[in-house]
Short mmCIF file of C-alpha atoms and ligand atoms in Angstrom, two decimals:
data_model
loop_
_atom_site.label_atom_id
_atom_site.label_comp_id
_atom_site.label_asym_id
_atom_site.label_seq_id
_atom_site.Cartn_x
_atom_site.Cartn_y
_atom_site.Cartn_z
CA UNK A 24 -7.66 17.91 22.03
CA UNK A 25 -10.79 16.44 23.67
CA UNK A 26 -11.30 13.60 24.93
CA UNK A 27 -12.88 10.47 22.77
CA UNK A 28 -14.93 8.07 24.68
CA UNK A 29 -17.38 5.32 24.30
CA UNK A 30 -19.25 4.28 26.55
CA UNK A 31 -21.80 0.98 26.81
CA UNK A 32 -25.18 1.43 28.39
CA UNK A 33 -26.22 -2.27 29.42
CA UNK A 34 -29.90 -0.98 30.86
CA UNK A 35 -31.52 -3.58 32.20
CA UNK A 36 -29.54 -6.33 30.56
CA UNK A 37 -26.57 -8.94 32.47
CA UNK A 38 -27.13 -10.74 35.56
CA UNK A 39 -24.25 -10.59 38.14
CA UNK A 40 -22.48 -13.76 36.25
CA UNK A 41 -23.28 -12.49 32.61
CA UNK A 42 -22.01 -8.91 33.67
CA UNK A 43 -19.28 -10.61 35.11
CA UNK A 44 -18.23 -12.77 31.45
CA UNK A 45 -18.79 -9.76 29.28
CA UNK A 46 -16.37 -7.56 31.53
CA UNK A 47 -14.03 -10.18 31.17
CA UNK A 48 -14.28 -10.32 27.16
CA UNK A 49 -14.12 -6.83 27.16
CA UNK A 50 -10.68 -7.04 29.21
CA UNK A 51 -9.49 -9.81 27.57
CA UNK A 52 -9.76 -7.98 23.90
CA UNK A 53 -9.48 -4.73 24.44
CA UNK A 54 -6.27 -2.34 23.24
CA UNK A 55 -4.83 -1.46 26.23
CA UNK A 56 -2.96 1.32 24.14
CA UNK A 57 -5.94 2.82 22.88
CA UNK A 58 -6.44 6.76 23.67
CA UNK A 59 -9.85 6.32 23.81
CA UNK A 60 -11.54 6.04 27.37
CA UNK A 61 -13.78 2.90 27.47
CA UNK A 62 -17.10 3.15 30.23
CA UNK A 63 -19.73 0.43 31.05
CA UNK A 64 -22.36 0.91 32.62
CA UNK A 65 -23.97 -2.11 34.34
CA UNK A 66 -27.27 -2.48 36.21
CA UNK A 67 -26.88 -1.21 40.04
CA UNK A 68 -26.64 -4.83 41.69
CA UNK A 69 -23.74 -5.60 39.39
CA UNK A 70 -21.64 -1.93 39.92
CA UNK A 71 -19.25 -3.52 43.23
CA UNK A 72 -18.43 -6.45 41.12
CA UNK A 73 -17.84 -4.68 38.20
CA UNK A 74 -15.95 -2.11 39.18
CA UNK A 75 -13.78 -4.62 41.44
CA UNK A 76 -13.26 -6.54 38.17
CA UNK A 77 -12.07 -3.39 36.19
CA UNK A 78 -10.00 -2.10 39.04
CA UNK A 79 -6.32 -0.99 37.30
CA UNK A 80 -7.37 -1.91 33.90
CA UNK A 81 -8.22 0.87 31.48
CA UNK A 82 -12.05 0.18 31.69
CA UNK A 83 -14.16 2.86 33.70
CA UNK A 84 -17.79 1.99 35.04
CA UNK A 85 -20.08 4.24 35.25
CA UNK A 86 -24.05 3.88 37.08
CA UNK A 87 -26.96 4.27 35.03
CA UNK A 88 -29.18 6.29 37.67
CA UNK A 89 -29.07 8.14 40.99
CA UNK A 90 -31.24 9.54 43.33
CA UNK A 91 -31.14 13.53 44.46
CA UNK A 92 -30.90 13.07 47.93
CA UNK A 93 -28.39 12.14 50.05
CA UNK A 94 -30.15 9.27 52.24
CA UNK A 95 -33.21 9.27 53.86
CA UNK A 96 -36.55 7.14 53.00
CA UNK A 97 -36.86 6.42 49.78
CA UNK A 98 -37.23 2.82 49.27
CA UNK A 99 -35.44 1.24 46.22
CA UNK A 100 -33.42 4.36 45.26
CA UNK A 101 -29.69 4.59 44.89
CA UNK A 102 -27.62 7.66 46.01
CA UNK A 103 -24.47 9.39 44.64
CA UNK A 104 -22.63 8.67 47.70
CA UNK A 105 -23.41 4.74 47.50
CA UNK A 106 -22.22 4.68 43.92
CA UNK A 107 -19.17 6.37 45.48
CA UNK A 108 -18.67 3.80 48.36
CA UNK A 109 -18.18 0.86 45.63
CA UNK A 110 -15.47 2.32 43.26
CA UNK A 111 -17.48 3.90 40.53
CA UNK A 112 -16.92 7.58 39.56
CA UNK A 113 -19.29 8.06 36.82
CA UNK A 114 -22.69 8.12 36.59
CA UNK A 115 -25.56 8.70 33.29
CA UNK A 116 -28.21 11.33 34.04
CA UNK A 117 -30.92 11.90 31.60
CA UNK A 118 -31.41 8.86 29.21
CA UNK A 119 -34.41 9.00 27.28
CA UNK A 120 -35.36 6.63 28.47
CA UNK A 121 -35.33 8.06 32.28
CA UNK A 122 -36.95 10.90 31.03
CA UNK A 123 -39.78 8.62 29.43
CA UNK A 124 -40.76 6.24 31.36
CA UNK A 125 -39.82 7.16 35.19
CA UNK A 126 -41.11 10.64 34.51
CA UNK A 127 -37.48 12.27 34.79
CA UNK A 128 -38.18 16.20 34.15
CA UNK A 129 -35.55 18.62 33.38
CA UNK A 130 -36.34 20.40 36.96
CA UNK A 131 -35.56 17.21 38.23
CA UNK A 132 -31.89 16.71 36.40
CA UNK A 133 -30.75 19.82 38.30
CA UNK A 134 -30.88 18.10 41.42
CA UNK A 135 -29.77 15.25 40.07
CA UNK A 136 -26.93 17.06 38.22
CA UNK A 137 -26.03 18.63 41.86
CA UNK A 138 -26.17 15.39 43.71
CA UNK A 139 -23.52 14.03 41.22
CA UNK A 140 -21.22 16.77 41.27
CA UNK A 141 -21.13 17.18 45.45
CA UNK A 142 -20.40 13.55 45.87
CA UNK A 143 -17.28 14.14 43.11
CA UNK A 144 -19.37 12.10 40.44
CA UNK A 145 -18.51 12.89 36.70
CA UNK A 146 -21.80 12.86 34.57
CA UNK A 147 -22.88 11.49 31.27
CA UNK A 148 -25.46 13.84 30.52
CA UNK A 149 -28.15 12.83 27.99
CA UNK A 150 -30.66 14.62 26.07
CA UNK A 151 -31.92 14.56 22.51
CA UNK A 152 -35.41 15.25 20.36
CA UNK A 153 -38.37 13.03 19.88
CA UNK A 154 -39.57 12.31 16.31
CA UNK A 155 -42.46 14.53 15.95
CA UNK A 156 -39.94 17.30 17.34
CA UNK A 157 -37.01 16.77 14.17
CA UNK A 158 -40.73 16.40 11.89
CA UNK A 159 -42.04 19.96 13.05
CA UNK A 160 -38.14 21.16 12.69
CA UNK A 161 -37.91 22.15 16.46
CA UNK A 162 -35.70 19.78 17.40
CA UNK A 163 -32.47 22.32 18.04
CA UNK A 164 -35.35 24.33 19.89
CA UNK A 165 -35.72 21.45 22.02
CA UNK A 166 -32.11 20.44 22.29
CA UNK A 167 -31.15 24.00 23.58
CA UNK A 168 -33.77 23.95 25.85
CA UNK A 169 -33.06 20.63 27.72
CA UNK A 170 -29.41 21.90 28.19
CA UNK A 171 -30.36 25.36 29.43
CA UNK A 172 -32.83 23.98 32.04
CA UNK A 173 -31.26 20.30 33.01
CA UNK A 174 -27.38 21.71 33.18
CA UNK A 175 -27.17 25.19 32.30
CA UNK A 176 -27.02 26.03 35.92
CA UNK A 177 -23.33 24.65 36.62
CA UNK A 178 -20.54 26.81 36.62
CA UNK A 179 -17.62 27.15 34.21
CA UNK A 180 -15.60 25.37 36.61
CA UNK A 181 -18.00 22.52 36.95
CA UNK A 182 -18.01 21.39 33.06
CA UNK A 183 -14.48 19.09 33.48
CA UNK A 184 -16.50 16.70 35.32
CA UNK A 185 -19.70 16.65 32.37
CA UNK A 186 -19.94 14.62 29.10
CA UNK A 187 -22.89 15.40 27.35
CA UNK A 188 -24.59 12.43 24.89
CA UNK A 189 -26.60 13.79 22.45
CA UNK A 190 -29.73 10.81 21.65
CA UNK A 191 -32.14 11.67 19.63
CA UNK A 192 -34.94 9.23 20.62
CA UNK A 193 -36.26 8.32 17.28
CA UNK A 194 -32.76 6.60 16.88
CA UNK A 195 -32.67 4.45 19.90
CA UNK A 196 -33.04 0.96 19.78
CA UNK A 197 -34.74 1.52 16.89
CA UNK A 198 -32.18 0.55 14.22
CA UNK A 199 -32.76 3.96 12.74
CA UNK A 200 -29.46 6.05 13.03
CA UNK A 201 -28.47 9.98 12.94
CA UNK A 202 -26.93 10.56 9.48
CA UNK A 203 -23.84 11.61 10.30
CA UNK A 204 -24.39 14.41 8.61
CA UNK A 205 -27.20 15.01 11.14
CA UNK A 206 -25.54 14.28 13.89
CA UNK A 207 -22.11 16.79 13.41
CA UNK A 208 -25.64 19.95 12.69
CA UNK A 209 -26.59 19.04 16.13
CA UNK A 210 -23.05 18.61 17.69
CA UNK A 211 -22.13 22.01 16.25
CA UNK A 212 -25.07 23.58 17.30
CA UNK A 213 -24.49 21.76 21.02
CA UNK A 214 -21.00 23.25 20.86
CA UNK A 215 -22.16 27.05 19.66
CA UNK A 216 -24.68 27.00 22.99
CA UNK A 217 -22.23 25.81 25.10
CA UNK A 218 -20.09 28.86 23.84
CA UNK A 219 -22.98 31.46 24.02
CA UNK A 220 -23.72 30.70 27.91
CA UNK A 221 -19.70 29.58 28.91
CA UNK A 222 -17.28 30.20 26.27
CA UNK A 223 -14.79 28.98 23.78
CA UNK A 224 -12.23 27.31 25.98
CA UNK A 225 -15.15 25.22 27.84
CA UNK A 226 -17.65 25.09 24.44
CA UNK A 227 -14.27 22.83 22.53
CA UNK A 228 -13.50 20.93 25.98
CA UNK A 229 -16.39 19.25 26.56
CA UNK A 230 -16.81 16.06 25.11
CA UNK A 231 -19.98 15.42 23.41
CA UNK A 232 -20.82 11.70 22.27
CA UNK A 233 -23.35 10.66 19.87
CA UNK A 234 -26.25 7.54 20.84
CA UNK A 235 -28.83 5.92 19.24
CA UNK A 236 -28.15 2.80 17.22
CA UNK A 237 -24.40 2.55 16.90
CA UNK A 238 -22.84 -0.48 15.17
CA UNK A 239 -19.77 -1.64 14.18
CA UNK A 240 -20.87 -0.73 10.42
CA UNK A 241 -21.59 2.56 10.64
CA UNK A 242 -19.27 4.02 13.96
CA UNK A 243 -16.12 5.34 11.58
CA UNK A 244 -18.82 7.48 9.49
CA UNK A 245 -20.56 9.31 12.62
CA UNK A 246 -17.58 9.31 14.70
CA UNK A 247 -15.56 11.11 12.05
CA UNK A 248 -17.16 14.15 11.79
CA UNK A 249 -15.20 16.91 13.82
CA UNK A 250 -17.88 17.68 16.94
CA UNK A 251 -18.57 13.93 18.04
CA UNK A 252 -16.00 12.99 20.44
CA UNK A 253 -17.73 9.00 20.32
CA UNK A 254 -20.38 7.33 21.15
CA UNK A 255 -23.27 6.14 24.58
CA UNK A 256 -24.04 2.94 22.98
CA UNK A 257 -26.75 0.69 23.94
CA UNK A 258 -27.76 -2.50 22.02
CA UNK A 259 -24.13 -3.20 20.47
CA UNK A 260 -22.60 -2.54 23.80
CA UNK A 261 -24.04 -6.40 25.00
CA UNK A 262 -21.38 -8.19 23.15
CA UNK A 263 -18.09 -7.46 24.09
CA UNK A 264 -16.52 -8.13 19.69
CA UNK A 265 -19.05 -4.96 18.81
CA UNK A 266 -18.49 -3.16 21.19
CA UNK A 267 -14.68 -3.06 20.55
CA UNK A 268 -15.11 -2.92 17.03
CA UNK A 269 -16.90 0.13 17.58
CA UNK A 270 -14.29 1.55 20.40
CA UNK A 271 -11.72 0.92 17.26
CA UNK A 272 -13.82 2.92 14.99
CA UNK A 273 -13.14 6.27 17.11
P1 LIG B 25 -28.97 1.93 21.24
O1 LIG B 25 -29.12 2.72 22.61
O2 LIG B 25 -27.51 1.95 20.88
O3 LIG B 25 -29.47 0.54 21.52
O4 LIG B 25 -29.81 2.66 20.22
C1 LIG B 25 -28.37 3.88 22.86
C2 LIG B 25 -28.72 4.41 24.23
O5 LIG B 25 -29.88 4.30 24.64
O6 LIG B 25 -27.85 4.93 24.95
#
């Protein structure tokens, strides 16, 4: 069976203290018992301390960026071995977001995508349509072609350490969500692709979470259809009672 996981995306959101008291009503509520893996993902200048705070406890942290190269001059950029030096083991490539406003190209990714993998990092691997893409009906077009040229260049081997998050940018942030009806089409069509270019035994191992506008009200609908394993989750993932409610609904 795959894995389920959510997985809260604070973006730029929780100074060191604030990161510090959601972490801790995260810990304090959460069902330790739960099968479900649990990520945050806090700003960079809050990873040591957050990941310090989580140590032993069944909460992962993951970064929300990295830079290609290993070192070298590149002021204000973060590599995958300095993620590595303070405990975290995860890292998101790809959020719309990246993509949109920092310019991130799928040419880019690749390198990214290598840098994460040499320095032992397990990705969260976004991608997902714009508006007028789902409007003019290409968005599986689109979808297909962000895998094949961000990711599609890993080996077999290399897909235990990749969760892919499919976000379909009209529904992020924007209180507009997937139907989940829309949202198992694209996971199924994910899933087939993955098959075409790797197989069956990787196509049903890799985990592939839904994002854009999760809530506590409508997580059990999207999250149980068969081909979303759970969810990235943004907004809801700021207060530690949503966010659980919604790690319940997997
Ligand atoms: P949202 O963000 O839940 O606020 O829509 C999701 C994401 O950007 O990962």
């Amino acid at each position: 069976m795959r894995t389920k996981i959510v997985a809260g995306n604070w973006k730029m959101n929780k100074n060191l203290q604030e990161s510090h008291n959601l972490t801790l009503d995260i810990l304090s509520k959460l069902n330790a018992n739960s099968a479900t893996r649990v990520i945050i993902a806090p700003t960079f200048t809050n990873l040591h301390a957050v990941a310090n705070q989580t140590k032993n406890t069944k909460v992962e942290v993951a970064a929300q960026n990295l830079h290609q190269a290993d070192n070298g001059a590149f002021t204000g950029e973060i590599s995958a071995d300095m993620i590595k030096s303070v405990g975290v083991n995860i890292v998101i490539l790809g959020h719309s977001e990246r993509r949109a406003y920092f310019g991130e190209t799928d040419e880019l990714l690749t390198q990214k995508v290598n840098a994460a993998l040499t320095n032992d990092l397990e990705i969260i691997f976004c991608f997902g349509e714009e508006l007028k893409d789902r409007k003019s009906g290409k968005h599986f077009e689109v979808v297909e072609n962000q895998l094949k040229n961000g990711i599609f260049h890993i080996e077999a081997a290399a897909w235990k350490s990749v969760v892919l998050a499919y976000e379909p940018v009209w529904a992020i942030g924007t209180g507009e969500t997937a139907s989940p009806e829309q949202a198992q089409e694209m996971h199924d069509f994910i899933r087939k692709t993955i098959n075409r270019k790797y197989g069956k035994s990787v196509a049903d191992s890799v985990s592939i979470l839904y994002g854009g506008s999760v809530k506590p009200d409508n997580a059990k609908e999207i999250f149980s259809k068969p081909d979303v394993d759970g969810g990235l989750i943004g907004g809801a993932s700021l207060k530690a009672d949503d966010f659980l409610a919604i790690v319940d609904a997997v």
